[in-house]
Amino acid sequence: MGIRYDLTALELLNRLGWAEPVGETALAQMEDQLGCKIPAVLRAFLSTAANCPLLRTADLWTQKLGEAYTFYDQIQEMIDAEKEYWEDSPEDCEANEYVPFWKLPRERWGELSGDYLLIGSDSGAGVVQFGVRVQDLGEADPPVYWNHECDPITDWNAWDQSVSDFLMRTLCDVLCCGEYGSAERVMKKAGWTVNSLERKDLARLDCDEASLLRWASTYGADAVCGCCYDEEAGQLLAVRMDRADPKYFQGREYLRP
């Protein structure tokens, strides 16, 4: 069968040892709260990834499923915390981005911004949050949007064309161990052999860069990443490199026990 470059994030997670739908109860609670289904691709992944130790440092929230949290919920929390001050000192709060929402009933907030189901944030710094538009939740594999804390709170921009792309990018970034070595520790504990890679190793391992590096990475000026899996050898490669910086390369080889 050879090296496969076409596996989804869920299929790769399955091959790494996580295959049981352990998050079903928590996801059902989230759907009851939302009043609709979570997109099928996201739901299938989260069902298996719930509380997965491999993803503790991922940009996707997998550790505390069970309560849906939206952008509007975030706004409401700010209003509840600050409204007494705003009422007492209206002259001090006119420039506050949350005040226009406070002045409108929640059913009219759509005049100011759409709502998003928040699904993650950049691990560690937490300056970026990721979400799926509530109006897109009926789609199986909708786009993912992002907002940076330095931008207006209503300035949400397209990040990935699909949840599938976001999940693959997120899993690759974790497995490359660029920021954290948690994935390597978890997989070694599970009995896998883990080796660090250099770019020259890709040719030795008969890995096609063009087929592998198909996703933009969160980390780096012009960074790309990807994973591939050799079914016969039980070998997973995870690679991230920055085309703007030839010296930047992160890679791991995971060998099945």
Short mmCIF file of C-alpha atoms in Angstrom, two decimals:
data_model
loop_
_atom_site.label_atom_id
_atom_site.label_comp_id
_atom_site.label_asym_id
_atom_site.label_seq_id
_atom_site.Cartn_x
_atom_site.Cartn_y
_atom_site.Cartn_z
CA MET A 1 0.00 0.00 0.00
CA GLY A 2 2.95 2.32 0.65
CA ILE A 3 2.88 5.81 2.13
CA ARG A 4 -0.55 7.41 2.38
CA TYR A 5 -0.92 11.17 2.16
CA ASP A 6 -4.72 11.14 1.98
CA LEU A 7 -5.67 10.13 5.53
CA THR A 8 -7.90 12.50 7.49
CA ALA A 9 -7.02 13.80 10.94
CA LEU A 10 -9.46 11.31 12.48
CA GLU A 11 -7.97 8.40 10.54
CA LEU A 12 -4.48 9.38 11.70
CA LEU A 13 -5.70 9.65 15.29
CA ASN A 14 -7.18 6.16 14.97
CA ARG A 15 -3.85 4.76 13.79
CA LEU A 16 -2.10 6.40 16.72
CA GLY A 17 -4.29 4.41 19.10
CA TRP A 18 -7.40 6.52 19.71
CA ALA A 19 -10.46 5.00 18.08
CA GLU A 20 -13.27 4.85 20.66
CA PRO A 21 -16.11 7.44 20.62
CA VAL A 22 -15.59 8.45 24.24
CA GLY A 23 -17.02 11.96 23.89
CA GLU A 24 -20.56 11.13 22.77
CA THR A 25 -22.31 12.14 26.00
CA ALA A 26 -20.48 15.47 26.22
CA LEU A 27 -21.19 16.27 22.56
CA ALA A 28 -24.87 15.46 22.98
CA GLN A 29 -24.98 17.94 25.87
CA MET A 30 -23.37 20.60 23.68
CA GLU A 31 -25.90 19.97 20.91
CA ASP A 32 -28.80 20.24 23.35
CA GLN A 33 -27.43 23.59 24.49
CA LEU A 34 -26.95 24.83 20.92
CA GLY A 35 -30.29 23.50 19.72
CA CYS A 36 -28.64 21.98 16.64
CA LYS A 37 -26.10 19.39 15.57
CA ILE A 38 -22.37 20.05 15.60
CA PRO A 39 -20.88 19.73 12.08
CA ALA A 40 -20.37 16.06 11.30
CA VAL A 41 -16.62 16.22 10.62
CA LEU A 42 -15.94 18.17 13.83
CA ARG A 43 -18.27 15.96 15.85
CA ALA A 44 -16.66 12.72 14.69
CA PHE A 45 -13.18 13.97 15.55
CA LEU A 46 -14.14 15.39 18.95
CA SER A 47 -15.97 12.21 19.88
CA THR A 48 -12.70 10.31 19.60
CA ALA A 49 -10.37 13.13 20.69
CA ALA A 50 -12.21 14.01 23.92
CA ASN A 51 -9.64 14.27 26.73
CA CYS A 52 -6.99 12.76 24.46
CA PRO A 53 -3.59 13.36 26.12
CA LEU A 54 -1.98 13.72 22.71
CA LEU A 55 -3.97 16.92 22.12
CA ARG A 56 -3.52 18.68 25.46
CA THR A 57 -1.48 21.43 23.80
CA ALA A 58 -3.50 21.58 20.58
CA ASP A 59 -5.22 24.67 19.19
CA LEU A 60 -8.47 22.68 19.32
CA TRP A 61 -10.31 22.41 22.62
CA THR A 62 -10.67 18.71 23.44
CA GLN A 63 -10.17 18.56 27.19
CA LYS A 64 -13.39 20.05 28.58
CA LEU A 65 -16.21 19.11 26.27
CA GLY A 66 -19.81 19.24 27.42
CA GLU A 67 -20.61 22.94 27.37
CA ALA A 68 -20.98 24.82 24.10
CA TYR A 69 -19.37 28.26 24.21
CA THR A 70 -20.09 30.90 21.60
CA PHE A 71 -18.86 34.36 20.76
CA TYR A 72 -22.18 35.75 21.97
CA ASP A 73 -21.71 33.92 25.29
CA GLN A 74 -18.32 35.60 25.58
CA ILE A 75 -19.89 38.99 24.95
CA GLN A 76 -22.60 38.32 27.52
CA GLU A 77 -19.97 37.43 30.13
CA MET A 78 -18.23 40.76 29.56
CA ILE A 79 -21.50 42.68 29.77
CA ASP A 80 -22.47 40.94 33.02
CA ALA A 81 -19.08 41.76 34.52
CA GLU A 82 -18.95 45.41 33.45
CA LYS A 83 -22.50 46.74 33.13
CA GLU A 84 -22.63 48.29 36.61
CA TYR A 85 -19.51 50.29 35.86
CA TRP A 86 -20.85 51.31 32.48
CA GLU A 87 -24.10 52.46 34.07
CA ASP A 88 -22.23 54.51 36.69
CA SER A 89 -19.63 55.99 34.31
CA PRO A 90 -21.12 56.14 30.81
CA GLU A 91 -18.62 58.79 29.71
CA ASP A 92 -15.73 56.36 30.29
CA CYS A 93 -17.04 53.49 28.24
CA GLU A 94 -18.12 54.86 24.87
CA ALA A 95 -15.00 53.49 23.17
CA ASN A 96 -15.48 50.01 24.64
CA GLU A 97 -16.22 47.49 21.89
CA TYR A 98 -18.73 45.62 24.03
CA VAL A 99 -20.90 48.62 24.81
CA PRO A 100 -22.79 48.60 21.47
CA PHE A 101 -23.85 45.04 22.26
CA TRP A 102 -24.90 46.05 25.77
CA LYS A 103 -27.17 48.72 24.30
CA LEU A 104 -29.04 46.20 22.14
CA PRO A 105 -31.13 43.16 23.09
CA ARG A 106 -29.29 39.92 22.30
CA GLU A 107 -31.68 39.08 19.46
CA ARG A 108 -30.37 42.15 17.61
CA TRP A 109 -26.66 41.45 18.05
CA GLY A 110 -26.60 40.10 14.52
CA GLU A 111 -26.71 43.73 13.37
CA LEU A 112 -23.21 44.10 14.82
CA SER A 113 -21.64 40.68 14.24
CA GLY A 114 -22.42 37.09 13.46
CA ASP A 115 -22.13 34.47 16.18
CA TYR A 116 -19.47 31.73 16.27
CA LEU A 117 -19.18 28.41 18.05
CA LEU A 118 -15.75 28.75 19.63
CA ILE A 119 -13.69 25.59 19.09
CA GLY A 120 -10.15 26.52 20.11
CA SER A 121 -7.37 29.03 20.62
CA ASP A 122 -3.64 29.10 20.06
CA SER A 123 -2.21 26.97 22.84
CA GLY A 124 -0.15 28.81 25.41
CA ALA A 125 -0.51 32.46 24.38
CA GLY A 126 -4.25 32.39 23.77
CA VAL A 127 -4.21 35.54 21.63
CA VAL A 128 -6.17 33.96 18.79
CA GLN A 129 -9.48 32.14 18.99
CA PHE A 130 -11.04 29.92 16.35
CA GLY A 131 -14.70 29.41 15.59
CA VAL A 132 -17.34 28.12 13.20
CA ARG A 133 -20.17 30.46 12.25
CA VAL A 134 -23.37 29.42 13.99
CA GLN A 135 -25.20 29.84 10.71
CA ASP A 136 -22.87 27.20 9.20
CA LEU A 137 -23.38 24.54 11.87
CA GLY A 138 -25.78 22.65 9.61
CA GLU A 139 -22.96 21.98 7.14
CA ALA A 140 -20.92 18.78 7.46
CA ASP A 141 -17.52 20.44 6.97
CA PRO A 142 -17.84 24.25 7.22
CA PRO A 143 -15.09 26.88 7.13
CA VAL A 144 -13.20 27.92 10.28
CA TYR A 145 -12.73 31.59 11.20
CA TRP A 146 -10.37 33.36 13.56
CA ASN A 147 -10.12 36.53 15.61
CA HIS A 148 -6.94 38.03 17.06
CA GLU A 149 -7.07 39.90 20.35
CA CYS A 150 -5.40 42.93 18.72
CA ASP A 151 -8.22 43.19 16.15
CA PRO A 152 -11.76 44.47 16.73
CA ILE A 153 -13.84 41.80 18.45
CA THR A 154 -16.17 41.70 15.43
CA ASP A 155 -13.28 41.23 12.97
CA TRP A 156 -13.52 37.51 12.21
CA ASN A 157 -11.64 36.30 9.14
CA ALA A 158 -11.55 33.05 7.19
CA TRP A 159 -8.77 30.77 8.47
CA ASP A 160 -9.36 27.37 6.88
CA GLN A 161 -11.72 26.44 4.08
CA SER A 162 -13.02 23.51 6.10
CA VAL A 163 -13.00 21.94 9.54
CA SER A 164 -11.11 19.03 7.93
CA ASP A 165 -8.22 21.35 7.04
CA PHE A 166 -8.23 22.91 10.51
CA LEU A 167 -8.11 19.51 12.20
CA MET A 168 -5.25 18.28 10.02
CA ARG A 169 -3.25 21.45 10.57
CA THR A 170 -3.86 21.21 14.33
CA LEU A 171 -2.85 17.54 14.57
CA CYS A 172 0.27 18.11 12.46
CA ASP A 173 1.39 21.04 14.60
CA VAL A 174 1.04 18.93 17.73
CA LEU A 175 2.88 15.92 16.30
CA CYS A 176 5.78 18.06 15.04
CA CYS A 177 6.56 19.06 18.65
CA GLY A 178 7.60 22.55 17.59
CA GLU A 179 6.33 24.33 20.71
CA TYR A 180 5.76 21.45 23.10
CA GLY A 181 7.19 17.97 23.39
CA SER A 182 4.00 16.53 24.85
CA ALA A 183 3.10 14.43 21.79
CA GLU A 184 6.49 12.73 21.81
CA ARG A 185 6.18 11.94 25.52
CA VAL A 186 2.64 10.57 25.14
CA MET A 187 3.53 8.35 22.19
CA LYS A 188 6.70 7.01 23.82
CA LYS A 189 4.64 6.12 26.88
CA ALA A 190 2.29 4.21 24.55
CA GLY A 191 5.26 2.19 23.29
CA TRP A 192 5.99 4.00 20.03
CA THR A 193 9.53 4.87 18.94
CA VAL A 194 9.92 8.57 18.18
CA ASN A 195 12.80 10.05 16.17
CA SER A 196 13.59 13.67 15.36
CA LEU A 197 13.88 14.47 11.67
CA GLU A 198 15.93 16.85 9.56
CA ARG A 199 14.84 17.98 6.11
CA LYS A 200 17.41 15.73 4.42
CA ASP A 201 15.71 12.73 6.03
CA LEU A 202 12.62 13.13 3.82
CA ALA A 203 14.47 11.86 0.76
CA ARG A 204 15.93 8.95 2.72
CA LEU A 205 12.44 8.02 3.89
CA ASP A 206 11.11 8.22 0.32
CA CYS A 207 8.70 11.00 1.33
CA ASP A 208 7.28 13.29 -1.35
CA GLU A 209 7.38 16.88 -0.01
CA ALA A 210 4.73 18.19 -2.39
CA SER A 211 2.25 15.52 -1.35
CA LEU A 212 3.11 15.89 2.34
CA LEU A 213 3.19 19.65 2.94
CA ARG A 214 -0.35 20.56 1.86
CA TRP A 215 -1.54 22.59 4.84
CA ALA A 216 -0.61 26.06 6.04
CA SER A 217 0.71 25.96 9.59
CA THR A 218 -0.31 28.33 12.36
CA TYR A 219 3.32 28.88 13.26
CA GLY A 220 5.70 30.76 10.95
CA ALA A 221 5.64 33.48 8.31
CA ASP A 222 5.10 31.07 5.40
CA ALA A 223 4.90 27.78 7.25
CA VAL A 224 3.41 24.57 5.89
CA CYS A 225 2.87 21.21 7.52
CA GLY A 226 1.65 17.72 6.85
CA CYS A 227 1.46 14.12 7.99
CA CYS A 228 1.68 10.83 6.15
CA TYR A 229 1.44 7.21 7.21
CA ASP A 230 2.99 4.00 5.93
CA GLU A 231 0.41 1.29 6.64
CA GLU A 232 2.83 -1.63 6.24
CA ALA A 233 5.69 -0.15 8.26
CA GLY A 234 3.45 1.44 10.90
CA GLN A 235 5.36 4.67 10.39
CA LEU A 236 3.90 8.17 10.74
CA LEU A 237 5.81 11.25 9.63
CA ALA A 238 4.86 14.73 10.85
CA VAL A 239 6.67 17.70 9.32
CA ARG A 240 6.51 21.47 9.55
CA MET A 241 8.76 23.93 7.74
CA ASP A 242 8.80 27.63 6.95
CA ARG A 243 9.39 28.47 3.30
CA ALA A 244 10.45 31.99 4.33
CA ASP A 245 13.14 30.60 6.64
CA PRO A 246 15.16 27.65 5.25
CA LYS A 247 16.64 27.01 8.69
CA TYR A 248 13.24 26.36 10.25
CA PHE A 249 12.25 22.70 10.17
CA GLN A 250 10.38 20.57 12.69
CA GLY A 251 9.78 16.89 12.13
CA ARG A 252 9.10 13.63 13.94
CA GLU A 253 9.01 10.00 12.87
CA TYR A 254 6.65 7.81 14.90
CA LEU A 255 7.13 4.03 14.64
CA ARG A 256 4.34 1.73 15.78
CA PRO A 257 5.29 -0.79 18.48
#
